[in-house]
Amino acid sequence: MIDLFMILGAYLLGGMSTGYYLVKLWRQEDVRNQGSGATGATNTGRVLGKKGFLLTLMGDALKGALVPALSMLLNLSLTTLILCLIAGVAGHIWPLQLGLRGGKGVAPALGGILVVDPMLASAAAGVFLFAFALTRQFTLSGLAAILGIPILSLIMARPIEQSAGLAVLAILILLAHRKNIRAMLSNKSSQRRR
């Protein structure tokens, strides 16, 4: 019963969109009517500047870390821990109280992974930095790191439920980024035609 309570709690906490509430508080606006329409750090940064970006990034990463950390303290199973991480990210992407229109899940995913497996999070950060050095594109580098996490988990011989759960997490984040991916692909194809 506690496992189900933690998973549901992770989803509801994930839905507490830091960027949405910051923009409401500071500007009395809905951040989803600006820029990309997402509630995450990148779009909040467009509205509130660097301070808004950093506060949203930290808030979203912290909420992604909170329920997995509590699950570890309660000695819940690895399966429950991973399901809490997935539920928290799903809540961030599809928050119930915001009509299922939230952020894109990268910050809460990374916050949760940092708690679940700090070595894996460090390896993913290395992938991000390498990709960013090559491309100078924040979104593309973040997606490369997220896609690399389940592969790195397998390479590092982590339990199969962790690697499988992280693959599900990567798929959720790819779904949330589908417009960005389409835009990147169309930009590349239009550059090739020139």
Short mmCIF file of C-alpha atoms in Angstrom, two decimals:
data_model
loop_
_atom_site.label_atom_id
_atom_site.label_comp_id
_atom_site.label_asym_id
_atom_site.label_seq_id
_atom_site.Cartn_x
_atom_site.Cartn_y
_atom_site.Cartn_z
CA MET A 1 0.00 0.00 0.00
CA ILE A 2 2.83 2.41 0.83
CA ASP A 3 4.33 1.71 -2.60
CA LEU A 4 1.15 2.84 -4.39
CA PHE A 5 0.90 5.88 -2.12
CA MET A 6 4.51 6.87 -2.96
CA ILE A 7 3.98 6.40 -6.72
CA LEU A 8 0.79 8.50 -6.65
CA GLY A 9 2.52 11.09 -4.46
CA ALA A 10 5.41 11.24 -6.95
CA TYR A 11 2.98 11.94 -9.80
CA LEU A 12 1.18 14.70 -7.86
CA LEU A 13 4.44 16.30 -6.72
CA GLY A 14 5.76 16.11 -10.29
CA GLY A 15 2.73 18.14 -11.36
CA MET A 16 3.75 21.06 -9.14
CA SER A 17 5.38 22.96 -12.02
CA THR A 18 8.00 25.34 -10.63
CA GLY A 19 8.11 27.54 -13.73
CA TYR A 20 4.34 27.88 -13.93
CA TYR A 21 4.07 29.12 -10.33
CA LEU A 22 7.12 31.42 -10.59
CA VAL A 23 5.73 33.19 -13.67
CA LYS A 24 2.26 33.40 -12.05
CA LEU A 25 3.84 34.92 -8.92
CA TRP A 26 6.20 37.39 -10.63
CA ARG A 27 4.28 38.31 -13.77
CA GLN A 28 0.69 37.14 -13.15
CA GLU A 29 0.92 35.35 -16.53
CA ASP A 30 0.68 31.75 -17.70
CA VAL A 31 4.13 30.65 -18.91
CA ARG A 32 2.37 28.18 -21.21
CA ASN A 33 1.20 31.15 -23.33
CA GLN A 34 4.84 32.14 -23.96
CA GLY A 35 7.63 30.71 -26.13
CA SER A 36 7.43 26.92 -26.43
CA GLY A 37 4.36 26.69 -24.17
CA ALA A 38 6.19 24.45 -21.66
CA THR A 39 6.53 25.07 -17.92
CA GLY A 40 10.17 23.97 -17.69
CA ALA A 41 13.38 25.90 -17.06
CA THR A 42 14.15 26.82 -20.68
CA ASN A 43 10.78 28.44 -21.36
CA THR A 44 10.61 30.05 -17.90
CA GLY A 45 14.06 31.49 -18.59
CA ARG A 46 12.68 33.11 -21.75
CA VAL A 47 10.08 34.90 -19.62
CA LEU A 48 11.99 35.59 -16.38
CA GLY A 49 15.64 35.55 -17.49
CA LYS A 50 18.56 33.62 -15.99
CA LYS A 51 17.24 33.84 -12.44
CA GLY A 52 13.94 32.24 -13.50
CA PHE A 53 15.80 29.57 -15.45
CA LEU A 54 18.01 28.63 -12.49
CA LEU A 55 15.20 28.66 -9.91
CA THR A 56 13.01 26.50 -12.15
CA LEU A 57 15.86 24.10 -12.93
CA MET A 58 16.66 23.68 -9.22
CA GLY A 59 13.00 23.41 -8.18
CA ASP A 60 12.19 20.82 -10.84
CA ALA A 61 15.33 18.78 -10.12
CA LEU A 62 14.58 18.88 -6.39
CA LYS A 63 11.01 17.63 -6.80
CA GLY A 64 12.32 14.87 -9.08
CA ALA A 65 14.74 13.83 -6.34
CA LEU A 66 12.40 14.12 -3.35
CA VAL A 67 10.16 11.04 -3.69
CA PRO A 68 12.94 8.64 -4.77
CA ALA A 69 15.00 9.88 -1.78
CA LEU A 70 12.04 9.31 0.55
CA SER A 71 11.51 5.85 -1.01
CA MET A 72 15.14 5.00 -0.25
CA LEU A 73 14.75 6.19 3.34
CA LEU A 74 11.69 3.96 3.71
CA ASN A 75 13.67 1.00 2.28
CA LEU A 76 11.21 0.45 -0.56
CA SER A 77 12.15 -1.82 -3.45
CA LEU A 78 14.21 -0.70 -6.44
CA THR A 79 11.13 -1.30 -8.62
CA THR A 80 9.09 1.13 -6.48
CA LEU A 81 11.96 3.62 -6.54
CA ILE A 82 12.11 3.55 -10.35
CA LEU A 83 8.30 3.72 -10.66
CA CYS A 84 8.34 6.80 -8.39
CA LEU A 85 10.92 8.41 -10.67
CA ILE A 86 8.82 7.65 -13.77
CA ALA A 87 5.61 8.88 -12.06
CA GLY A 88 7.27 12.13 -10.97
CA VAL A 89 8.49 12.86 -14.51
CA ALA A 90 5.09 11.90 -15.98
CA GLY A 91 3.44 14.29 -13.51
CA HIS A 92 5.82 17.05 -14.61
CA ILE A 93 5.05 16.46 -18.30
CA TRP A 94 1.29 15.88 -17.85
CA PRO A 95 0.23 17.71 -14.63
CA LEU A 96 -3.36 17.01 -13.68
CA GLN A 97 -4.07 20.48 -12.26
CA LEU A 98 -2.69 22.23 -15.38
CA GLY A 99 -4.81 20.32 -17.90
CA LEU A 100 -1.96 17.88 -18.72
CA ARG A 101 0.23 20.71 -20.14
CA GLY A 102 3.53 20.89 -18.28
CA GLY A 103 7.26 20.76 -18.89
CA LYS A 104 9.41 18.33 -20.82
CA GLY A 105 10.80 16.27 -17.95
CA VAL A 106 14.57 16.64 -18.19
CA ALA A 107 15.24 18.43 -14.86
CA PRO A 108 13.08 16.16 -12.66
CA ALA A 109 14.50 13.10 -14.43
CA LEU A 110 18.08 14.19 -13.78
CA GLY A 111 17.27 15.12 -10.17
CA GLY A 112 15.75 11.68 -9.58
CA ILE A 113 18.56 9.82 -11.33
CA LEU A 114 21.10 11.71 -9.21
CA VAL A 115 19.44 10.21 -6.11
CA VAL A 116 18.88 6.71 -7.54
CA ASP A 117 22.36 6.30 -9.04
CA PRO A 118 24.86 9.18 -8.64
CA MET A 119 27.54 7.42 -10.72
CA LEU A 120 25.11 6.98 -13.60
CA ALA A 121 24.05 10.65 -13.29
CA SER A 122 27.74 11.66 -13.49
CA ALA A 123 28.23 9.55 -16.63
CA ALA A 124 25.11 11.13 -18.19
CA ALA A 125 26.48 14.60 -17.32
CA GLY A 126 29.64 13.63 -19.19
CA VAL A 127 27.56 12.68 -22.25
CA PHE A 128 25.73 16.03 -22.01
CA LEU A 129 28.97 18.04 -21.79
CA PHE A 130 30.55 16.14 -24.68
CA ALA A 131 27.44 16.60 -26.86
CA PHE A 132 27.22 20.28 -25.92
CA ALA A 133 30.89 20.85 -26.78
CA LEU A 134 30.22 19.35 -30.22
CA THR A 135 26.83 20.89 -31.03
CA ARG A 136 26.41 23.97 -28.78
CA GLN A 137 22.72 23.00 -28.59
CA PHE A 138 21.24 22.65 -25.10
CA THR A 139 18.16 20.63 -26.07
CA LEU A 140 20.02 18.24 -28.38
CA SER A 141 22.71 17.65 -25.74
CA GLY A 142 20.10 17.03 -23.04
CA LEU A 143 18.31 14.51 -25.27
CA ALA A 144 21.61 12.75 -25.99
CA ALA A 145 22.25 12.45 -22.24
CA ILE A 146 18.71 11.17 -21.55
CA LEU A 147 18.92 8.62 -24.37
CA GLY A 148 22.34 7.56 -23.13
CA ILE A 149 21.16 6.87 -19.57
CA PRO A 150 19.50 3.43 -20.16
CA ILE A 151 22.47 2.37 -22.33
CA LEU A 152 24.95 3.52 -19.68
CA SER A 153 22.87 1.70 -17.05
CA LEU A 154 23.26 -1.55 -19.02
CA ILE A 155 26.98 -0.95 -19.63
CA MET A 156 27.48 -0.29 -15.91
CA ALA A 157 25.70 -3.63 -15.17
CA ARG A 158 22.90 -2.06 -13.14
CA PRO A 159 19.84 -4.21 -12.26
CA ILE A 160 17.56 -4.90 -15.22
CA GLU A 161 14.55 -3.20 -13.58
CA GLN A 162 16.59 0.00 -13.32
CA SER A 163 17.75 -0.13 -16.95
CA ALA A 164 14.23 -0.97 -18.20
CA GLY A 165 12.68 1.79 -16.09
CA LEU A 166 15.21 4.31 -17.37
CA ALA A 167 14.39 3.26 -20.94
CA VAL A 168 10.70 4.01 -20.22
CA LEU A 169 11.78 7.36 -18.76
CA ALA A 170 13.79 8.17 -21.91
CA ILE A 171 10.75 7.35 -24.08
CA LEU A 172 8.52 9.68 -22.01
CA ILE A 173 11.02 12.51 -22.41
CA LEU A 174 11.35 11.89 -26.15
CA LEU A 175 7.55 12.06 -26.43
CA ALA A 176 7.57 15.38 -24.56
CA HIS A 177 10.25 16.68 -26.97
CA ARG A 178 8.63 15.46 -30.20
CA LYS A 179 8.02 19.03 -31.48
CA ASN A 180 11.65 19.99 -30.77
CA ILE A 181 12.87 16.84 -32.55
CA ARG A 182 10.67 17.56 -35.59
CA ALA A 183 11.95 21.17 -35.68
CA MET A 184 15.60 20.01 -35.48
CA LEU A 185 15.05 17.47 -38.26
CA SER A 186 13.27 19.98 -40.51
CA ASN A 187 16.06 22.54 -39.93
CA LYS A 188 18.68 19.98 -40.97
CA SER A 189 16.75 18.93 -44.07
CA SER A 190 16.21 22.58 -45.10
CA GLN A 191 19.94 23.27 -44.61
CA ARG A 192 20.81 20.31 -46.85
CA ARG A 193 18.57 21.67 -49.64
CA ARG A 194 20.41 25.02 -49.67
#
